[in-house]
Amino acid sequence: MNQRDEQEFAEYFAAKRDSVRRTAYMLCGDWHKADDLAQTAFVALHRRWTKIRDRAATDAYVRKTLVRVSIDESRRPWRRERDTEVLPEPDVVADRLDDQVATRQDLIVALRQVPPRQRAVLVLRFFEGMDVSGAAKALGCSEGNVKSQTARGLANLREVLGEEVETNG
């Protein structure tokens, strides 16, 4: 890579690293894993930087890479193991969903219980604000698949949270 390309990549990285890391966190629910996912996505981008003709599509490339890496990592057997000192006790059911989902952390915990593909669709649609066609393009699947994964993901999220999840879209 020549010096101009390295400079362009460095500028892109500096501008996007925080937003990519936040998206990775929404996908996995752990800041350390989010750092790993974001790093893997940026390494993949760096490898292909000179081959990317349409720089406007770079965000989509990073997003797609991030989602794929997240799904791949969730399939690895050692990623499913979780150490804990105390066994989780069932929480007392709150009267309203907004009482249950009082903090972002509660939502992240609930999202981690949704299967990876459905979680990816929910993050792209509701956190990233993508429409059905944009999410389908980012995931490399059909719009119908995105719609069904969204419905299943919301149903799973509702089940985990115990009440209706309101979506504005």
Tab-separated table of C-alpha atoms in Angstrom:
chain	number	residue	atom	x	y	z
A	1	MET	CA	0.000	0.000	0.000
A	2	ASN	CA	1.369	3.425	-0.851
A	3	GLN	CA	1.606	6.299	1.610
A	4	ARG	CA	-1.536	8.034	0.298
A	5	ASP	CA	-3.609	4.858	0.767
A	6	GLU	CA	-2.182	4.377	4.268
A	7	GLN	CA	-3.119	7.968	5.124
A	8	GLU	CA	-6.664	7.517	3.773
A	9	PHE	CA	-7.084	4.305	5.760
A	10	ALA	CA	-5.744	5.974	8.921
A	11	GLU	CA	-8.216	8.839	8.502
A	12	TYR	CA	-11.107	6.434	7.924
A	13	PHE	CA	-10.079	4.355	10.942
A	14	ALA	CA	-9.854	7.423	13.189
A	15	ALA	CA	-13.276	8.632	12.054
A	16	LYS	CA	-15.094	5.301	12.367
A	17	ARG	CA	-13.442	3.274	15.133
A	18	ASP	CA	-15.795	4.393	17.903
A	19	SER	CA	-18.989	3.784	15.938
A	20	VAL	CA	-17.751	0.376	14.727
A	21	ARG	CA	-16.818	-0.547	18.297
A	22	ARG	CA	-20.271	0.500	19.569
A	23	THR	CA	-21.961	-1.588	16.874
A	24	ALA	CA	-19.744	-4.539	17.774
A	25	TYR	CA	-20.745	-4.097	21.423
A	26	MET	CA	-24.408	-4.177	20.478
A	27	LEU	CA	-23.760	-7.422	18.597
A	28	CYS	CA	-21.867	-9.234	21.363
A	29	GLY	CA	-22.603	-7.399	24.635
A	30	ASP	CA	-19.001	-7.378	25.861
A	31	TRP	CA	-16.578	-4.490	25.387
A	32	HIS	CA	-13.521	-6.754	25.194
A	33	LYS	CA	-15.106	-8.948	22.541
A	34	ALA	CA	-16.327	-5.813	20.776
A	35	ASP	CA	-12.738	-4.575	20.572
A	36	ASP	CA	-11.690	-7.907	19.054
A	37	LEU	CA	-14.551	-7.854	16.540
A	38	ALA	CA	-13.838	-4.264	15.528
A	39	GLN	CA	-10.136	-5.003	15.169
A	40	THR	CA	-10.841	-8.038	12.990
A	41	ALA	CA	-13.154	-5.971	10.786
A	42	PHE	CA	-10.574	-3.208	10.388
A	43	VAL	CA	-7.794	-5.705	9.631
A	44	ALA	CA	-9.964	-7.225	6.893
A	45	LEU	CA	-10.671	-3.735	5.557
A	46	HIS	CA	-6.968	-2.851	5.567
A	47	ARG	CA	-6.163	-5.968	3.536
A	48	ARG	CA	-8.662	-4.938	0.847
A	49	TRP	CA	-8.261	-1.157	1.073
A	50	THR	CA	-6.584	-0.734	-2.314
A	51	LYS	CA	-9.185	-2.961	-3.992
A	52	ILE	CA	-12.167	-0.926	-2.804
A	53	ARG	CA	-13.232	1.224	-5.724
A	54	ASP	CA	-16.288	2.853	-4.209
A	55	ARG	CA	-15.135	4.504	-0.965
A	56	ALA	CA	-18.757	5.388	-0.212
A	57	ALA	CA	-19.426	1.668	0.251
A	58	THR	CA	-16.683	1.283	2.861
A	59	ASP	CA	-19.096	1.614	5.796
A	60	ALA	CA	-21.245	-1.164	4.375
A	61	TYR	CA	-18.178	-3.378	3.877
A	62	VAL	CA	-17.041	-2.863	7.491
A	63	ARG	CA	-20.566	-3.430	8.817
A	64	LYS	CA	-20.986	-6.635	6.828
A	65	THR	CA	-17.572	-7.885	7.933
A	66	LEU	CA	-18.401	-7.053	11.545
A	67	VAL	CA	-21.681	-8.963	11.446
A	68	ARG	CA	-20.080	-11.989	9.801
A	69	VAL	CA	-17.210	-12.052	12.289
A	70	SER	CA	-19.667	-11.762	15.163
A	71	ILE	CA	-21.744	-14.671	13.888
A	72	ASP	CA	-18.624	-16.775	13.220
A	73	GLU	CA	-17.270	-16.107	16.706
A	74	SER	CA	-20.572	-17.034	18.334
A	75	ARG	CA	-20.406	-20.433	16.632
A	76	ARG	CA	-17.060	-21.318	18.170
A	77	PRO	CA	-17.592	-23.754	21.054
A	78	TRP	CA	-15.313	-21.961	23.524
A	79	ARG	CA	-17.287	-18.744	23.067
A	80	ARG	CA	-20.433	-20.316	24.498
A	81	GLU	CA	-18.797	-21.061	27.847
A	82	ARG	CA	-19.271	-18.469	30.533
A	83	ASP	CA	-17.577	-18.369	33.931
A	84	THR	CA	-19.666	-17.187	36.825
A	85	GLU	CA	-19.201	-17.084	40.568
A	86	VAL	CA	-22.893	-16.995	41.371
A	87	LEU	CA	-25.669	-18.833	39.606
A	88	PRO	CA	-28.223	-16.426	38.176
A	89	GLU	CA	-31.447	-16.131	40.078
A	90	PRO	CA	-34.676	-15.264	38.295
A	91	ASP	CA	-35.478	-11.585	38.618
A	92	VAL	CA	-38.727	-10.378	40.072
A	93	VAL	CA	-41.014	-9.519	37.174
A	94	ALA	CA	-41.614	-5.788	36.954
A	95	ASP	CA	-45.022	-4.293	36.264
A	96	ARG	CA	-43.985	-2.622	33.009
A	97	LEU	CA	-41.385	-3.261	30.339
A	98	ASP	CA	-39.871	0.193	30.746
A	99	ASP	CA	-39.241	-0.710	34.396
A	100	GLN	CA	-37.571	-3.957	33.313
A	101	VAL	CA	-35.446	-2.377	30.618
A	102	ALA	CA	-34.339	0.472	32.805
A	103	THR	CA	-30.820	0.556	31.489
A	104	ARG	CA	-29.017	-0.209	28.281
A	105	GLN	CA	-27.196	-3.029	30.049
A	106	ASP	CA	-30.477	-4.886	30.579
A	107	LEU	CA	-31.159	-4.710	26.870
A	108	ILE	CA	-27.630	-5.927	26.061
A	109	VAL	CA	-28.075	-8.903	28.384
A	110	ALA	CA	-31.381	-9.709	26.701
A	111	LEU	CA	-29.873	-9.336	23.217
A	112	ARG	CA	-27.128	-11.819	24.127
A	113	GLN	CA	-29.817	-14.442	24.618
A	114	VAL	CA	-31.132	-13.979	21.060
A	115	PRO	CA	-29.497	-16.203	18.387
A	116	PRO	CA	-26.606	-14.468	16.546
A	117	ARG	CA	-28.271	-14.064	13.144
A	118	GLN	CA	-31.433	-12.607	14.697
A	119	ARG	CA	-29.325	-10.372	16.949
A	120	ALA	CA	-27.430	-9.094	13.903
A	121	VAL	CA	-30.698	-8.212	12.155
A	122	LEU	CA	-32.073	-6.462	15.255
A	123	VAL	CA	-28.893	-4.433	15.712
A	124	LEU	CA	-28.785	-3.415	12.053
A	125	ARG	CA	-32.481	-2.557	11.884
A	126	PHE	CA	-33.032	-0.833	15.228
A	127	PHE	CA	-29.595	0.330	16.432
A	128	GLU	CA	-28.044	1.211	13.086
A	129	GLY	CA	-31.418	2.426	11.737
A	130	MET	CA	-31.228	0.446	8.511
A	131	ASP	CA	-34.300	-0.427	6.517
A	132	VAL	CA	-35.101	-3.977	5.395
A	133	SER	CA	-33.298	-3.682	2.063
A	134	GLY	CA	-30.195	-2.144	3.652
A	135	ALA	CA	-29.996	-4.886	6.259
A	136	ALA	CA	-30.491	-7.531	3.566
A	137	LYS	CA	-27.661	-6.046	1.548
A	138	ALA	CA	-25.375	-5.861	4.602
A	139	LEU	CA	-26.086	-9.473	5.521
A	140	GLY	CA	-26.053	-10.796	1.975
A	141	CYS	CA	-29.506	-12.328	2.189
A	142	SER	CA	-33.014	-11.693	0.905
A	143	GLU	CA	-35.371	-9.044	2.264
A	144	GLY	CA	-37.789	-11.806	3.221
A	145	ASN	CA	-35.081	-13.418	5.317
A	146	VAL	CA	-34.461	-10.106	7.095
A	147	LYS	CA	-38.187	-9.722	7.776
A	148	SER	CA	-38.521	-13.230	9.196
A	149	GLN	CA	-35.310	-12.907	11.246
A	150	THR	CA	-36.588	-9.573	12.585
A	151	ALA	CA	-39.919	-11.105	13.588
A	152	ARG	CA	-38.248	-14.104	15.217
A	153	GLY	CA	-35.642	-11.929	16.903
A	154	LEU	CA	-38.287	-9.599	18.346
A	155	ALA	CA	-40.310	-12.609	19.507
A	156	ASN	CA	-37.241	-14.039	21.241
A	157	LEU	CA	-36.460	-10.648	22.774
A	158	ARG	CA	-40.043	-10.366	24.010
A	159	GLU	CA	-39.788	-13.820	25.553
A	160	VAL	CA	-36.520	-12.956	27.284
A	161	LEU	CA	-37.863	-9.643	28.555
A	162	GLY	CA	-41.238	-11.100	29.451
A	163	GLU	CA	-43.463	-8.435	27.853
A	164	GLU	CA	-44.147	-6.603	24.626
A	165	VAL	CA	-41.223	-4.845	23.007
A	166	GLU	CA	-42.259	-1.662	21.285
A	167	THR	CA	-40.603	-0.937	17.973
A	168	ASN	CA	-41.052	2.219	16.012
A	169	GLY	CA	-40.680	0.753	12.585
